[in-house]
mmCIF file of C-alpha atoms and ligand atoms in Angstrom:
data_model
loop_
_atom_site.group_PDB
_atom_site.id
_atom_site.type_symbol
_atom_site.label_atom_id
_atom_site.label_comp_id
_atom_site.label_asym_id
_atom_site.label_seq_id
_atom_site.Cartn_x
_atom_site.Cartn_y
_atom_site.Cartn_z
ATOM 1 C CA UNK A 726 0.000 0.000 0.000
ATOM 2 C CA UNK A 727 1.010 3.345 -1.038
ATOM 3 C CA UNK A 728 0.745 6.401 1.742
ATOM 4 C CA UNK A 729 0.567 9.882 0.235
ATOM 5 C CA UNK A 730 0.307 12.617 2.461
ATOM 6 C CA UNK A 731 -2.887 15.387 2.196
ATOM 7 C CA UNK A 732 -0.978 18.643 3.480
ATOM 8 C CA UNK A 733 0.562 21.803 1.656
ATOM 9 C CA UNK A 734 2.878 22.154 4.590
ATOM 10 C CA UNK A 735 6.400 21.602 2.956
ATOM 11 C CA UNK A 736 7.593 21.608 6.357
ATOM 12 C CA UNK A 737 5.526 18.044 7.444
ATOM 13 C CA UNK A 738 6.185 17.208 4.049
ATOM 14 C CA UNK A 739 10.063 17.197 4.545
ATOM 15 C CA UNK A 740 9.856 15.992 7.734
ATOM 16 C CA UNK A 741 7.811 12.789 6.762
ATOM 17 C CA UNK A 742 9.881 12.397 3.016
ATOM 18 C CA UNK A 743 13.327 12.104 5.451
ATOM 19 C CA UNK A 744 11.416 8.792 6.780
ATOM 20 C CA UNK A 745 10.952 6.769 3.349
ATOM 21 C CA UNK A 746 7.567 5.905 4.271
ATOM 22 C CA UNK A 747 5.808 8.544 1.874
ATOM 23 C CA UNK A 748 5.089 8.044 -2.062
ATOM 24 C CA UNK A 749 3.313 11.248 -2.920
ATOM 25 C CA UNK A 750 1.213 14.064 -1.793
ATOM 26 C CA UNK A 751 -1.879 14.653 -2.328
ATOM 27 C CA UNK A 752 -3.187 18.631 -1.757
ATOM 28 C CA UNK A 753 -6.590 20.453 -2.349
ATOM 29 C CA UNK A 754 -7.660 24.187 -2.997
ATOM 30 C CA UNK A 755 -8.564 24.493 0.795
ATOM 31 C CA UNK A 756 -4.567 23.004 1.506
ATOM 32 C CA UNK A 757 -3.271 25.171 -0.678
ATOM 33 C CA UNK A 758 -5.316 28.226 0.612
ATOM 34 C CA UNK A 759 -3.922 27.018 4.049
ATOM 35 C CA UNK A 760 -0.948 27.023 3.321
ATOM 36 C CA UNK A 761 -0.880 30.844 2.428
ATOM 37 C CA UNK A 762 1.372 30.772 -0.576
ATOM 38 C CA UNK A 763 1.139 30.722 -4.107
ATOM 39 C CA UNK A 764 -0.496 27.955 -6.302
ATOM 40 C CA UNK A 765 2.444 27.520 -8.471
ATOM 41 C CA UNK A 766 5.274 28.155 -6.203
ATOM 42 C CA UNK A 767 4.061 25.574 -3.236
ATOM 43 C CA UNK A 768 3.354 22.755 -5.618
ATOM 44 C CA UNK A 769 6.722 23.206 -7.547
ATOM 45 C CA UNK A 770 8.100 22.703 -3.946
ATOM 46 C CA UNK A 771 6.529 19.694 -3.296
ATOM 47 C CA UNK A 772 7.024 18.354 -5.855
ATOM 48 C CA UNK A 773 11.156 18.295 -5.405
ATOM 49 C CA UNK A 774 10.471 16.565 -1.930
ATOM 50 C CA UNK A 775 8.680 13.810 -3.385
ATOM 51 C CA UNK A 776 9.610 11.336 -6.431
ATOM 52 C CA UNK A 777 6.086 10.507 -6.580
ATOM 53 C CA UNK A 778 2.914 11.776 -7.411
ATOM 54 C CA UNK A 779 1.563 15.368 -6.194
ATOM 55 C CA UNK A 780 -1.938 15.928 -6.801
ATOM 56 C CA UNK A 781 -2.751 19.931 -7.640
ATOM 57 C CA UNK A 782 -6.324 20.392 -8.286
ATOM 58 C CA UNK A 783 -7.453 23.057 -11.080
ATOM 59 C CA UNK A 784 -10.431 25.278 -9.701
ATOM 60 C CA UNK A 785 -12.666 25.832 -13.302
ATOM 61 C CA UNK A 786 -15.864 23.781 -13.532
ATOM 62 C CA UNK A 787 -15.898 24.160 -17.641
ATOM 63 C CA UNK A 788 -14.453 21.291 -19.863
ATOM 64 C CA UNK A 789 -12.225 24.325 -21.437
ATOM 65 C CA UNK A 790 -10.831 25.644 -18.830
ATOM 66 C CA UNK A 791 -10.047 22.373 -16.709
ATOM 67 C CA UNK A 792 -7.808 21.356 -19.825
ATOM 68 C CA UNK A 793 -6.098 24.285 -19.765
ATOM 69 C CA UNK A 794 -5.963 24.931 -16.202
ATOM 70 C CA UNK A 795 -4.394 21.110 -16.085
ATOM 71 C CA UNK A 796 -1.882 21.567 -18.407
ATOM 72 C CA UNK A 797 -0.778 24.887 -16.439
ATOM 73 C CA UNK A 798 -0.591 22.056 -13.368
ATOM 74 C CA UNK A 799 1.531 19.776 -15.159
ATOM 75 C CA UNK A 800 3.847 22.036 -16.972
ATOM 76 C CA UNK A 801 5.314 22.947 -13.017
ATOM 77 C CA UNK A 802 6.732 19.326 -12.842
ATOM 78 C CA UNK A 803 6.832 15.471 -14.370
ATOM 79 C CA UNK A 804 5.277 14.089 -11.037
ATOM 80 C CA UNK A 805 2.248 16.336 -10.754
ATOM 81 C CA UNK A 806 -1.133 14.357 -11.230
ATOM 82 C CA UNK A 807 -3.815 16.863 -12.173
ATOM 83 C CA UNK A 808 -6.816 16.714 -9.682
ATOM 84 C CA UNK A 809 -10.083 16.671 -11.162
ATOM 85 C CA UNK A 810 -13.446 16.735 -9.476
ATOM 86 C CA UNK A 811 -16.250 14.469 -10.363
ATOM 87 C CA UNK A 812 -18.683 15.671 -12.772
ATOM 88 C CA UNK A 813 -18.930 15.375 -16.070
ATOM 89 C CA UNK A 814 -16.746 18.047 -17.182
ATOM 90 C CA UNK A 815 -14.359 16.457 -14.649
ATOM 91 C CA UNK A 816 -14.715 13.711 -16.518
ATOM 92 C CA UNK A 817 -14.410 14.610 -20.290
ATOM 93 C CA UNK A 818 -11.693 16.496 -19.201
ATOM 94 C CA UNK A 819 -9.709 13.667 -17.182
ATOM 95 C CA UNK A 820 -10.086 11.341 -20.732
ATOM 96 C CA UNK A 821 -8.286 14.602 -22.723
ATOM 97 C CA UNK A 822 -5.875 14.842 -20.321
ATOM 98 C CA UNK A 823 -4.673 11.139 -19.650
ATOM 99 C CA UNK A 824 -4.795 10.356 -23.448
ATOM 100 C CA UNK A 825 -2.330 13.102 -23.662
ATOM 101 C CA UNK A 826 -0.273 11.348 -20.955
ATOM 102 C CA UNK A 827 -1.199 13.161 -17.798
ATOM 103 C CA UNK A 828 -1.438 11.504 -14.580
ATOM 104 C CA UNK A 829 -5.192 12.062 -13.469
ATOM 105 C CA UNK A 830 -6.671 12.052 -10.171
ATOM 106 C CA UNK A 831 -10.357 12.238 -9.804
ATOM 107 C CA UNK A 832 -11.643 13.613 -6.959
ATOM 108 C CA UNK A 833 -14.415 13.995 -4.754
ATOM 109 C CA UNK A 834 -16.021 10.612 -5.348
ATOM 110 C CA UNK A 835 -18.974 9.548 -2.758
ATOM 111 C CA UNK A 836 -20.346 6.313 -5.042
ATOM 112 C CA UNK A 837 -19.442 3.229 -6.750
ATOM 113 C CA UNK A 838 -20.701 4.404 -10.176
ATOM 114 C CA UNK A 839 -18.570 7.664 -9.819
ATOM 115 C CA UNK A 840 -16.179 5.385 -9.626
ATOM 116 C CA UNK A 841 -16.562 3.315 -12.516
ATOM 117 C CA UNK A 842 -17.162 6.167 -14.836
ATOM 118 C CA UNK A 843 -13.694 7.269 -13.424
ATOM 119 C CA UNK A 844 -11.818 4.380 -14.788
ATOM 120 C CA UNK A 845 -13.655 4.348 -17.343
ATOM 121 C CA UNK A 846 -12.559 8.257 -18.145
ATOM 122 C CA UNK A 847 -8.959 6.921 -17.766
ATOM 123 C CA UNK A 848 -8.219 8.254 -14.017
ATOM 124 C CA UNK A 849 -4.721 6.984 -12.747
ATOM 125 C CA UNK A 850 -6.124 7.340 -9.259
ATOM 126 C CA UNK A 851 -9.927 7.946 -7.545
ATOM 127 C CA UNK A 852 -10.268 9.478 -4.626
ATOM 128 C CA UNK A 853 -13.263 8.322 -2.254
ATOM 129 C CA UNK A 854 -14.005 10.581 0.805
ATOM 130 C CA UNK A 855 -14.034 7.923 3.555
ATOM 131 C CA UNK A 856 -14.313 10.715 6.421
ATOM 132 C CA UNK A 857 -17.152 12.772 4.695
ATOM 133 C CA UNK A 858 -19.376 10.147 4.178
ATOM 134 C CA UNK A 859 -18.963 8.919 8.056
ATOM 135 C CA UNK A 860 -19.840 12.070 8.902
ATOM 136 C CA UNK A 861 -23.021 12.052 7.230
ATOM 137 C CA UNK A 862 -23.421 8.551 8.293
ATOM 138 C CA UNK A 863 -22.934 6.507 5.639
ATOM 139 C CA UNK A 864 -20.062 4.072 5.884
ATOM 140 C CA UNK A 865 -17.306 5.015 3.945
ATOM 141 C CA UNK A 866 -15.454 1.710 4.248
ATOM 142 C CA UNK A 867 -18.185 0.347 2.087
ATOM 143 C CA UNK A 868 -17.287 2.234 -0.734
ATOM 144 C CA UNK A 869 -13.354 1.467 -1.016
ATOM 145 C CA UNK A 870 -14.563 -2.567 -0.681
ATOM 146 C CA UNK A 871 -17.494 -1.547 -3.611
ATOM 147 C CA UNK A 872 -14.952 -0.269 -6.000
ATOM 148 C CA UNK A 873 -12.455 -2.445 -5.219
ATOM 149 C CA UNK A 874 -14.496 -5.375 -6.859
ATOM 150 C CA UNK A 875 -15.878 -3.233 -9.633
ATOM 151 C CA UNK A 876 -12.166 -2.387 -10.472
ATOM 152 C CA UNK A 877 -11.217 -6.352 -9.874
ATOM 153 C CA UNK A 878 -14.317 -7.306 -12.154
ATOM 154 C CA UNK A 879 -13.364 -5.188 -14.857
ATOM 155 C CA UNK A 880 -9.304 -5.583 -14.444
ATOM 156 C CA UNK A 881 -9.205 -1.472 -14.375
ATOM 157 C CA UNK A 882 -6.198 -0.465 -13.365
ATOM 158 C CA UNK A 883 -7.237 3.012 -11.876
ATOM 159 C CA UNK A 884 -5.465 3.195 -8.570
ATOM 160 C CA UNK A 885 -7.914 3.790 -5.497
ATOM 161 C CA UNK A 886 -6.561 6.414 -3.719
ATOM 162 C CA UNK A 887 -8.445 6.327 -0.223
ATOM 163 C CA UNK A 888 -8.963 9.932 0.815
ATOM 164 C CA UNK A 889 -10.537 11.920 3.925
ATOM 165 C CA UNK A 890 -8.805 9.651 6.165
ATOM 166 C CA UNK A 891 -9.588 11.132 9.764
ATOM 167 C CA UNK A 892 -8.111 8.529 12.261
ATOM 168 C CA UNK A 893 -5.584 5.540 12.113
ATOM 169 C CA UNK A 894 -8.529 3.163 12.272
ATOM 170 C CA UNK A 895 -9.106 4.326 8.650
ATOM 171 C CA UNK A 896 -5.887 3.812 7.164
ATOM 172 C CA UNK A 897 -6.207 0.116 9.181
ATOM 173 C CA UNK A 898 -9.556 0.024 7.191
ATOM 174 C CA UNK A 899 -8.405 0.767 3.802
ATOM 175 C CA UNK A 900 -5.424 -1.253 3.754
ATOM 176 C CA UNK A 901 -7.794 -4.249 4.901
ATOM 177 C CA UNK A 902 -10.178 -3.209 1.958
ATOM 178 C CA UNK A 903 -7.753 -3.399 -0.973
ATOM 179 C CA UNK A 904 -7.238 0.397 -1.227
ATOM 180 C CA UNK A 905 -3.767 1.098 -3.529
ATOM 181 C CA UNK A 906 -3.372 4.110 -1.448
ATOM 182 C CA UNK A 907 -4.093 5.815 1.739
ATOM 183 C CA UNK A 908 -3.747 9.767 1.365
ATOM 184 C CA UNK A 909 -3.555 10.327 5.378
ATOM 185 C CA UNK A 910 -2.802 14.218 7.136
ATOM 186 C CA UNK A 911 0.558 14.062 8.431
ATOM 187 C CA UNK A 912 -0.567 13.974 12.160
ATOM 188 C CA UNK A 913 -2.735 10.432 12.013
ATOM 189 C CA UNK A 914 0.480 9.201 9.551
ATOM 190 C CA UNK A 915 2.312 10.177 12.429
ATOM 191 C CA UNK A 916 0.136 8.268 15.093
ATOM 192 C CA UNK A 917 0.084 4.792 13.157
ATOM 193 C CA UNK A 918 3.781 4.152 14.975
ATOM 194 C CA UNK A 919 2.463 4.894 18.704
ATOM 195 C CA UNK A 920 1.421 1.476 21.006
ATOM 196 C CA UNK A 921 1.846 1.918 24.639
ATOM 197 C CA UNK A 922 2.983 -1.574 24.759
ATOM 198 C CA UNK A 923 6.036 -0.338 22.537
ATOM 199 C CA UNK A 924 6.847 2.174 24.552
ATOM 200 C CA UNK A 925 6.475 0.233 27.961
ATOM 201 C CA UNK A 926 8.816 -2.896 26.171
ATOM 202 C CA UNK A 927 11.084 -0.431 25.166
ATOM 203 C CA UNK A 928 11.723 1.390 28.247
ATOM 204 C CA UNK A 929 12.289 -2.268 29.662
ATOM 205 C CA UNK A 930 15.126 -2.960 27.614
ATOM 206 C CA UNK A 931 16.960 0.007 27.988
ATOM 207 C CA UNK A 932 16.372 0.006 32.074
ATOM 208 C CA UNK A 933 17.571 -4.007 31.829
ATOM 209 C CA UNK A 934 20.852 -3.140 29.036
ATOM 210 C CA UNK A 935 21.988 -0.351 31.677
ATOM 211 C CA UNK A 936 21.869 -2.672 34.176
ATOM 212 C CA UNK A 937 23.461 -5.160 32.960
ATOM 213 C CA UNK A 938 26.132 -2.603 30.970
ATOM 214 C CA UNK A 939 24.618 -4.222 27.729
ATOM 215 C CA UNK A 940 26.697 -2.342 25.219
ATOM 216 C CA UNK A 941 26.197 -2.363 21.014
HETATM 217 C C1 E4P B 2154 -7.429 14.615 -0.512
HETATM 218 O O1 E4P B 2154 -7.072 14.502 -1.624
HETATM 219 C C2 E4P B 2154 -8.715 15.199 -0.080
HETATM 220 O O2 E4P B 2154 -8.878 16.445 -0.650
HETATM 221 C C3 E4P B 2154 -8.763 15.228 1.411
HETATM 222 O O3 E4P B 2154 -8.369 13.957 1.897
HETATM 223 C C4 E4P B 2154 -10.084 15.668 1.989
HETATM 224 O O4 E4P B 2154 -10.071 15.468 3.380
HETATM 225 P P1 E4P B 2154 -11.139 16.141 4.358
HETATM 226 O O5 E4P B 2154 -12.494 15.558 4.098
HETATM 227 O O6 E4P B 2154 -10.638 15.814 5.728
HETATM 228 O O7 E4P B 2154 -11.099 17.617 4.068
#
């Protein structure tokens, strides 16, 4: 399983890169508007702390202007993946854009169909909302296992790219339901190392190795 990280922090992004554990980034207009920099500038960043993917999303809604607003995105660097959202302009322009090579991700996906008509529009990744649907009750675990067998019935090779991960118990989740990758916010990425029991062992050894002047 893949873990790409959903910040425009460079900062985390550094911090987590110097562990080996992260394959891309994934980032959003609100990220990016976070982040308080400019569009171009903080992806071009990111995208020299990362060999992989770094999703920049365009912010048109037209056909026209997503193309062109994508190409824009992946002029900045090789390893961007233009984000797209989900609608049917989304959609026309995500098969454009991949025929002409582009790494796609489609975004803001809340049902198995989405889904399909995703792959079917040539997405390299989809992005289900796991945490958004919780919060509106529905189970978003349920999704990632839907699409996983629509994409296994139909060989697509459109990577599901779990997304709105909120706790660690999601990324456990995903993994379990076949998701490629888990784009998780640096501080639950961050949490998925922590066990008390680790800690307490841990601390045992070291007390017992200075007590018995174990030395490496
Ligand atoms: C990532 O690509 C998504 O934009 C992000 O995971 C959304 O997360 P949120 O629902 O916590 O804002």
């Amino acid at each position: 399983m893949k873990f790409f990280v959903d910040t425009a922090d460079t900062a985390e992004i550094k911090d987590l890169a110097a562990t080996g554990l992260i394959d891309g980034v994934t980032t959003n207009p609100s990220l990016i508007a976070k982040s308080g920099r400019n569009f171009a500038e903080v992806i071009e960043e990111i995208c020299g702390l990362t060999e992989g993917h770094v999703s920049a999303e365009v912010v048109a809604t037209d056909y026209e202007t997503m193309v062109s607003e994508g190409k824009k995105l992946q002029a900045i660097a090789s390893n961007v993946a233009v984000k797209l959202p989900l609608t049917m302009d989304g959609l026309r322009a995500c098969r454009t854009l991949s025929d002409a090579g582009t790494a796609v991700t489609v975004t803001l996906c809340f049902s198995a169909n989405q889904a399909l008509l995703a792959a079917k529009a040539g997405a390299a990744y989809i992005s289900p909302f796991i945490g958004r649907l919780d919060d509106i009750n529905i189970d978003g675990m349920e999704l990632i296992e839907d699409i996983r067998t629509i994409y296994d019935n139909y060989m697509f090779e459109t990577e599901i790219l779990a997304a709105s991960i909120r706790s660690a118990n999601h990324v456990k989740l995903s993994a379990l339901a076949g998701a490629d990758v888990a784009t998780v916010p640096p501080n639950v990425l961050k949490g998925l190392v922590s066990h008390p029991l680790t800690d307490k062992g841990l601390a045992a050894f070291l007390a017992d190795a200075e007590k018995g002047g174990v030395k490496v």
